[in-house]
PDB file of N, CA and C in Angstrom:
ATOM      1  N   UNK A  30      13.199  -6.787   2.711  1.00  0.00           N
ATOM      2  CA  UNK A  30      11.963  -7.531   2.817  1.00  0.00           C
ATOM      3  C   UNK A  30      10.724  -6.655   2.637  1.00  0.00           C
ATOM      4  N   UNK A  31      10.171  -5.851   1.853  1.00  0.00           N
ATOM      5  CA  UNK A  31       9.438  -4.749   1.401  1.00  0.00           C
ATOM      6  C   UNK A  31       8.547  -5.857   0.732  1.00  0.00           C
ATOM      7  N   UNK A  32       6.903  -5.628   1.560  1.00  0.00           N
ATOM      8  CA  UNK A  32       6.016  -5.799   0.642  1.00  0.00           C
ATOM      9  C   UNK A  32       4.866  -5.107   0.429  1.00  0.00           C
ATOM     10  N   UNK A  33       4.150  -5.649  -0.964  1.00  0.00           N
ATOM     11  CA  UNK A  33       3.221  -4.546  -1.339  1.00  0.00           C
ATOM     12  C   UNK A  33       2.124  -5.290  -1.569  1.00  0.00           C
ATOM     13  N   UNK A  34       1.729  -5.949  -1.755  1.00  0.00           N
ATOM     14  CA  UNK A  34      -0.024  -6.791  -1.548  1.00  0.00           C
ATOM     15  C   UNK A  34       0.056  -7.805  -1.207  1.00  0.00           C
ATOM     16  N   UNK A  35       1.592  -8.445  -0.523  1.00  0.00           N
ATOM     17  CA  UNK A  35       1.148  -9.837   0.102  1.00  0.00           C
ATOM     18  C   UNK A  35       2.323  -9.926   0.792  1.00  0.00           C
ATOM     19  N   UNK A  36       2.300 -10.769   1.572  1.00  0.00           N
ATOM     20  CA  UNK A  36       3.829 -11.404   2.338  1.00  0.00           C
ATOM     21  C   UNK A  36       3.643 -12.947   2.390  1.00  0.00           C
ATOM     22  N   UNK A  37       4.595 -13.223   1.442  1.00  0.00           N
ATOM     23  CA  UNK A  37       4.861 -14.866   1.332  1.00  0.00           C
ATOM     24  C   UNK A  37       5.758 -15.519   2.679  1.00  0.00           C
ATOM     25  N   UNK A  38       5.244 -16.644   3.255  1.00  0.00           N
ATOM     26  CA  UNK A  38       5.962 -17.277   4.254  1.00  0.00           C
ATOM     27  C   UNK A  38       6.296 -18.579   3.616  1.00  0.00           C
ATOM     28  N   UNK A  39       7.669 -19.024   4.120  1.00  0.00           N
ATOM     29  CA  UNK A  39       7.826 -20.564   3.674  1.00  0.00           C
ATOM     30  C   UNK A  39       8.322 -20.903   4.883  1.00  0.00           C
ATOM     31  N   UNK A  40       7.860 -22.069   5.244  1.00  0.00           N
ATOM     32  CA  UNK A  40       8.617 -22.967   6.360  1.00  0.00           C
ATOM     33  C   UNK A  40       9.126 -24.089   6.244  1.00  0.00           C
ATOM     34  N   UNK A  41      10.350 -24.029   6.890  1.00  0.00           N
ATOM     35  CA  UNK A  41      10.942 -26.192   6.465  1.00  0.00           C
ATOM     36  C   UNK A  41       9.945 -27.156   7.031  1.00  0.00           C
ATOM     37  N   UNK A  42       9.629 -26.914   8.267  1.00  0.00           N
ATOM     38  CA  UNK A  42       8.590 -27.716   8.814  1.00  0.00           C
ATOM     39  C   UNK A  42       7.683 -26.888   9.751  1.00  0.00           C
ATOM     40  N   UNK A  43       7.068 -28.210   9.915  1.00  0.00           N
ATOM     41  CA  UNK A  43       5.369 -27.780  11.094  1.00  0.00           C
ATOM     42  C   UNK A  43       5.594 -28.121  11.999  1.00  0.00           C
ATOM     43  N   UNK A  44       5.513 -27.293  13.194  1.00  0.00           N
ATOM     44  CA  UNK A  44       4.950 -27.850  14.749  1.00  0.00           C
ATOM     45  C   UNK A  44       3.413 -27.701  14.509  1.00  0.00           C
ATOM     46  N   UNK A  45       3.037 -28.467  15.338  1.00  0.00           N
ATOM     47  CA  UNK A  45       1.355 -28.150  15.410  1.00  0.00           C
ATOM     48  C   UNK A  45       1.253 -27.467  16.634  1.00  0.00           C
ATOM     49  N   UNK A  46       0.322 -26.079  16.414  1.00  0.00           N
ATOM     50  CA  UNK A  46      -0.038 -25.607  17.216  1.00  0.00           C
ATOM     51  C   UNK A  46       0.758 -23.990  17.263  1.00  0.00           C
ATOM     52  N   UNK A  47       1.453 -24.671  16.319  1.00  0.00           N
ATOM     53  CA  UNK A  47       2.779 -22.975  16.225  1.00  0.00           C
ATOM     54  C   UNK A  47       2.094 -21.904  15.100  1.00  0.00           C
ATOM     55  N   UNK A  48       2.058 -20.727  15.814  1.00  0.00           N
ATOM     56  CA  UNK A  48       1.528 -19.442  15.022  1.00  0.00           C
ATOM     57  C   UNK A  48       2.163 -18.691  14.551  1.00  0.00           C
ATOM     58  N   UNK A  49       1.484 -17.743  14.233  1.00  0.00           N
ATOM     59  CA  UNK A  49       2.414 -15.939  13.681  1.00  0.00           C
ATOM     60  C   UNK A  49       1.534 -15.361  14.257  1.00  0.00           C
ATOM     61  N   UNK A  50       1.907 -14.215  14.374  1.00  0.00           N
ATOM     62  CA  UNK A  50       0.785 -13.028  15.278  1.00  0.00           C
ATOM     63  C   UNK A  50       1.945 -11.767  14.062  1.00  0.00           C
ATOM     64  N   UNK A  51       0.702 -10.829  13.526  1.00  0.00           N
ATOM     65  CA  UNK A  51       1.137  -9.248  12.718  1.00  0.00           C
ATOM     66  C   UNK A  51       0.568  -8.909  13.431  1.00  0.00           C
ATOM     67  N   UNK A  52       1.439  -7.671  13.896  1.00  0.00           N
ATOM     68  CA  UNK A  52       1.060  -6.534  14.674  1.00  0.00           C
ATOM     69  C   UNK A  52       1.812  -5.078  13.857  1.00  0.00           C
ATOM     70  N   UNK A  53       0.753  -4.200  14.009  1.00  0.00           N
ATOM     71  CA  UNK A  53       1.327  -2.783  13.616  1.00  0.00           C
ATOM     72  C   UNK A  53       2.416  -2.184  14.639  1.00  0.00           C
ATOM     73  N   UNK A  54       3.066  -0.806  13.877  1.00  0.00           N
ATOM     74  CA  UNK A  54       3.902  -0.015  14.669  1.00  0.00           C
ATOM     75  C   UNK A  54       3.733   0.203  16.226  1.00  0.00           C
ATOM     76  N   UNK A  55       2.303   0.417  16.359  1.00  0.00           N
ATOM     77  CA  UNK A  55       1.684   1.005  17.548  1.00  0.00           C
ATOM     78  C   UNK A  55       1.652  -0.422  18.541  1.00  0.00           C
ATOM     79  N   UNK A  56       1.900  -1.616  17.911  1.00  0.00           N
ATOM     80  CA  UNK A  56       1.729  -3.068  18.681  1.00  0.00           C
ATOM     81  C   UNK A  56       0.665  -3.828  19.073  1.00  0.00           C
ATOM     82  N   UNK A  57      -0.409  -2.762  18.256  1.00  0.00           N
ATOM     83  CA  UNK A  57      -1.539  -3.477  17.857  1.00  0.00           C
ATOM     84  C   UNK A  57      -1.955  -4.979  16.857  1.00  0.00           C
ATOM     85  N   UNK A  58      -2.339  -5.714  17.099  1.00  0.00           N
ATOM     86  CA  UNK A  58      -2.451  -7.477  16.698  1.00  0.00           C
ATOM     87  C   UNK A  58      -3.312  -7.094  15.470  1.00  0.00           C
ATOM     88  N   UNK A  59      -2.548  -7.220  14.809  1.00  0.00           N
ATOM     89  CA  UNK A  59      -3.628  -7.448  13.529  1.00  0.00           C
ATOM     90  C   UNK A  59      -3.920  -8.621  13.069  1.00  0.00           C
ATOM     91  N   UNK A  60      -3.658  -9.955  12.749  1.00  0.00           N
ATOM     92  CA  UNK A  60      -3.613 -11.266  12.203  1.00  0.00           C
ATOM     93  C   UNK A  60      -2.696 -12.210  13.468  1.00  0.00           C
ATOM     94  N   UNK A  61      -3.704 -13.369  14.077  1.00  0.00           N
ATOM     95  CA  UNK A  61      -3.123 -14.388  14.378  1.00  0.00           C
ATOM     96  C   UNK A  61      -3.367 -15.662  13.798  1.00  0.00           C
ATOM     97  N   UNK A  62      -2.462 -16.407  13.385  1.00  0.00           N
ATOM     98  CA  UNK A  62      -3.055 -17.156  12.290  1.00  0.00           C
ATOM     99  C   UNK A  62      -2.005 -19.249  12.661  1.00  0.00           C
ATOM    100  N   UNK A  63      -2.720 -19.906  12.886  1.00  0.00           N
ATOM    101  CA  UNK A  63      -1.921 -21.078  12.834  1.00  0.00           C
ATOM    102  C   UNK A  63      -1.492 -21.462  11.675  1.00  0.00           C
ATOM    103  N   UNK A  64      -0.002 -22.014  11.793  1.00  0.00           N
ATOM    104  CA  UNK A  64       1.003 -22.372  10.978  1.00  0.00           C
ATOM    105  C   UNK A  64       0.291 -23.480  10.526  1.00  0.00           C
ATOM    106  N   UNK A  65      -0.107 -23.687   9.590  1.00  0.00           N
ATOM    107  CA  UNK A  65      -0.809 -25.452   8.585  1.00  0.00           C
ATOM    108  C   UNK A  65      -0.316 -25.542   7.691  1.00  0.00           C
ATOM    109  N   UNK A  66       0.483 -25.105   7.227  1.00  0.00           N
ATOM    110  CA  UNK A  66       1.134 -25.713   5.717  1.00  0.00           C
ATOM    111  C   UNK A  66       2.545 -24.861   5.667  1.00  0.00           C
ATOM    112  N   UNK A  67       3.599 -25.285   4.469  1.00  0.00           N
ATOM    113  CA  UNK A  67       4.600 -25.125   4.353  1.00  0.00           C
ATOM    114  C   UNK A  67       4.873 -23.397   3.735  1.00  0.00           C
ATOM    115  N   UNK A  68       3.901 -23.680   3.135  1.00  0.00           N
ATOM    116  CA  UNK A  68       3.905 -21.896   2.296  1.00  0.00           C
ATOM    117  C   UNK A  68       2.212 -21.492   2.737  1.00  0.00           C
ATOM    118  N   UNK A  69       2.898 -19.654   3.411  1.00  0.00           N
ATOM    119  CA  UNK A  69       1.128 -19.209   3.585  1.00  0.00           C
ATOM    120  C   UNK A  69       1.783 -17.738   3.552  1.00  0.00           C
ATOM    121  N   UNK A  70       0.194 -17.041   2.789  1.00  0.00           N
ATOM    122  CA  UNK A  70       0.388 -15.757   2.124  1.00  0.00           C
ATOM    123  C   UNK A  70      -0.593 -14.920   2.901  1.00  0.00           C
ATOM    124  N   UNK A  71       0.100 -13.594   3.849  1.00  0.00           N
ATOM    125  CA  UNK A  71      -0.228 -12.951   4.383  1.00  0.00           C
ATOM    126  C   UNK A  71      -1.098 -11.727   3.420  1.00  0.00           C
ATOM    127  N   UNK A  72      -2.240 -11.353   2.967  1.00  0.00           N
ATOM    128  CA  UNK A  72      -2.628 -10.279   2.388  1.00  0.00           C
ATOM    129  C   UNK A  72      -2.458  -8.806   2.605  1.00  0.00           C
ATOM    130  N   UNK A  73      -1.415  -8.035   2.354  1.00  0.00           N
ATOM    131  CA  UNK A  73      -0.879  -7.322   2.220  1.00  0.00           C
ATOM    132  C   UNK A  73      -1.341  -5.643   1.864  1.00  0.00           C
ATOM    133  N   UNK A  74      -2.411  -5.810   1.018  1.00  0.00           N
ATOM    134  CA  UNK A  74      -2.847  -4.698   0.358  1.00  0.00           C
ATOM    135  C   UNK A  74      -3.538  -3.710   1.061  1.00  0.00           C
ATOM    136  N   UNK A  75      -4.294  -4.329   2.338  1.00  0.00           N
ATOM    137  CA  UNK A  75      -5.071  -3.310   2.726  1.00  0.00           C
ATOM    138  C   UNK A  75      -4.575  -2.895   4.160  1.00  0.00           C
ATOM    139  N   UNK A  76      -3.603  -3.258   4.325  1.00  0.00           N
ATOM    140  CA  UNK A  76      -2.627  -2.015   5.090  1.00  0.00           C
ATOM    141  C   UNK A  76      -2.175  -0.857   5.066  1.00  0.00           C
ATOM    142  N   UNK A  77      -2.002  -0.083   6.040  1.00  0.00           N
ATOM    143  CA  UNK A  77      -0.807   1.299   5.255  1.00  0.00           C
ATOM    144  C   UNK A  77       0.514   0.704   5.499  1.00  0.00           C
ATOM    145  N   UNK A  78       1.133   2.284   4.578  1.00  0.00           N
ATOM    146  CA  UNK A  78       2.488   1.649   4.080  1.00  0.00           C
ATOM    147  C   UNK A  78       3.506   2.211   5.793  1.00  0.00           C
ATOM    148  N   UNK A  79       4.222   1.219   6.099  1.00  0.00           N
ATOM    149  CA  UNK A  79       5.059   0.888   7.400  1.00  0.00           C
ATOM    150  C   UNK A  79       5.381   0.265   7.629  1.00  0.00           C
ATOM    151  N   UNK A  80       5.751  -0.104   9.599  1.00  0.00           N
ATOM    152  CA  UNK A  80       6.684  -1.179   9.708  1.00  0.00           C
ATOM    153  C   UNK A  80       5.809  -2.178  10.526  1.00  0.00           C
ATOM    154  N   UNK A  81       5.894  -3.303  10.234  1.00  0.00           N
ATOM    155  CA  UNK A  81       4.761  -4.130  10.774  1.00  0.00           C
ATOM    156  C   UNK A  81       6.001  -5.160  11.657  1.00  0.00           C
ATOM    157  N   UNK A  82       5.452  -5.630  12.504  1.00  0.00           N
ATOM    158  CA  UNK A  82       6.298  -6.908  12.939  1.00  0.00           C
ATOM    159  C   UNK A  82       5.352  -8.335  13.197  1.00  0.00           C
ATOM    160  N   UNK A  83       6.405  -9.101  12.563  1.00  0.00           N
ATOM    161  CA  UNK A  83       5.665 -10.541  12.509  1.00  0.00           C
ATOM    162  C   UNK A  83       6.452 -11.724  13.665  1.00  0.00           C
ATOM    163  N   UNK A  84       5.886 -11.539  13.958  1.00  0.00           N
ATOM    164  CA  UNK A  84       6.373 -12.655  15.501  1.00  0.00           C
ATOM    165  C   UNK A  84       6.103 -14.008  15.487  1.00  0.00           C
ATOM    166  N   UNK A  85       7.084 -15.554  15.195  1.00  0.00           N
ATOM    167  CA  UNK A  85       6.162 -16.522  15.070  1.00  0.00           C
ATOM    168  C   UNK A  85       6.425 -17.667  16.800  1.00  0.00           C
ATOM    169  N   UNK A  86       5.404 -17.901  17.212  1.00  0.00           N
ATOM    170  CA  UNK A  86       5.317 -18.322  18.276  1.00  0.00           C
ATOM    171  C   UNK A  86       4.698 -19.886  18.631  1.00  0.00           C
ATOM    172  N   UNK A  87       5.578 -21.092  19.554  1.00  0.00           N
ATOM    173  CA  UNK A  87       5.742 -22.139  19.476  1.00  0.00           C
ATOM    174  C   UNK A  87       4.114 -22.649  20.039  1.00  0.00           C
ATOM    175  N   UNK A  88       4.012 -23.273  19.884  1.00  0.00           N
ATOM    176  CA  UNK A  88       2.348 -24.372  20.796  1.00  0.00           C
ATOM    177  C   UNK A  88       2.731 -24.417  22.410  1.00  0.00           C
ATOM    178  N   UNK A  89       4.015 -23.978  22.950  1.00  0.00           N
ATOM    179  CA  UNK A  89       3.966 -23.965  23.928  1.00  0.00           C
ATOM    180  C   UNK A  89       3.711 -22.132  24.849  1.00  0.00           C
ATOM    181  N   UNK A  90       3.272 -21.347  23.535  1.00  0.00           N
ATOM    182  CA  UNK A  90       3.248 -20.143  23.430  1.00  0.00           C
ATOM    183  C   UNK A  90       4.377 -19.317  24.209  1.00  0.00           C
ATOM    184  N   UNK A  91       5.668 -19.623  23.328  1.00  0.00           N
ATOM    185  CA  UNK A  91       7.239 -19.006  23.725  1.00  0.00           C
ATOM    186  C   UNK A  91       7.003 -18.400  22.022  1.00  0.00           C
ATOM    187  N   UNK A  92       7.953 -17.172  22.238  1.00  0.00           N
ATOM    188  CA  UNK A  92       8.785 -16.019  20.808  1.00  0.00           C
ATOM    189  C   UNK A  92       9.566 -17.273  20.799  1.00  0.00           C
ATOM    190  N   UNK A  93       9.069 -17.587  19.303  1.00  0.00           N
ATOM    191  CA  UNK A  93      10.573 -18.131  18.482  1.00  0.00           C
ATOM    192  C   UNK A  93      11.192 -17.291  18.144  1.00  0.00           C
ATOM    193  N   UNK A  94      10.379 -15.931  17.215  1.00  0.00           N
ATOM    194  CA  UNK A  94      11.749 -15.236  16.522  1.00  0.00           C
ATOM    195  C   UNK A  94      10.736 -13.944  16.090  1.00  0.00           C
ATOM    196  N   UNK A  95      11.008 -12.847  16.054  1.00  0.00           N
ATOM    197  CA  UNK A  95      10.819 -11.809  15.480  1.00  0.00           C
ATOM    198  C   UNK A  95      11.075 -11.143  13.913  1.00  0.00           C
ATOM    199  N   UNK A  96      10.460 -10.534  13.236  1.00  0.00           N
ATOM    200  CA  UNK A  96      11.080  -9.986  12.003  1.00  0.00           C
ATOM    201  C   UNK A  96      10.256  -8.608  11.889  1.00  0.00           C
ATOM    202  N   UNK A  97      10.911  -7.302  11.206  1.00  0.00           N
ATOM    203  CA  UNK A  97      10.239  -6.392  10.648  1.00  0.00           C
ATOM    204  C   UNK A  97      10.223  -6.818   9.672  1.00  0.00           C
ATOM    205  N   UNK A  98       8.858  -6.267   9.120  1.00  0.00           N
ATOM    206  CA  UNK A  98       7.957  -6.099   7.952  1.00  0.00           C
ATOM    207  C   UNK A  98       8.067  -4.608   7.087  1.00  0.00           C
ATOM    208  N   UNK A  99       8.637  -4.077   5.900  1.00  0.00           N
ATOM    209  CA  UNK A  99       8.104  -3.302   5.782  1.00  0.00           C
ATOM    210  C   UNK A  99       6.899  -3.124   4.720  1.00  0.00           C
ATOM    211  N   UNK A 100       5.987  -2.550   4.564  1.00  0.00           N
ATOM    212  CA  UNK A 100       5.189  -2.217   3.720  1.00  0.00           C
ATOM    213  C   UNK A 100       5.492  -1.303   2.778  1.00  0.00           C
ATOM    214  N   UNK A 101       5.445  -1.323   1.765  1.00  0.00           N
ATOM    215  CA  UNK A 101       5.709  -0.787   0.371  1.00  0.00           C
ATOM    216  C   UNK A 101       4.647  -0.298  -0.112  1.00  0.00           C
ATOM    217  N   UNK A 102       4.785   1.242  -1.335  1.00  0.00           N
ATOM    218  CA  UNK A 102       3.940   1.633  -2.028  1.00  0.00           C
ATOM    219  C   UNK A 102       2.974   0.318  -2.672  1.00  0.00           C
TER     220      UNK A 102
END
């Protein structure tokens, strides 16, 4: 899952109210962003290159699920 100026998300469906939160290595929050549509594109480029983690979290603010990110040249 290596990206380099963007990170594409697709989802089967919407809860309303359900997010993503990127955070860097260090577990610093970089982007919290509500889930509104089926496909949404994280901008990628002006990061450094590492391991990011993307966490997406329910409207009742519970971890659905975790993923590393890595960043690419």
């Amino acid at each position: 899952n290596p990206a380099v100026d963007q990170l594409n998300l697709q989802f089967k469906e919407i809860n309303k109210g359900s997010r993503f939160d990127l955070y860097d290595a260090s577990g610093k929050l970089l982007i919290t962003k509500l889930i509104n549509d089926y496909a949404m594109v994280i901008p990628f480029s002006k990061y450094e290159t590492g391991v990011y983690l993307l966490s997406f979290i329910s409207s009742e603010n519970k971890l659905l699920k975790t993923f590393k990110v890595q960043k690419s040249y």
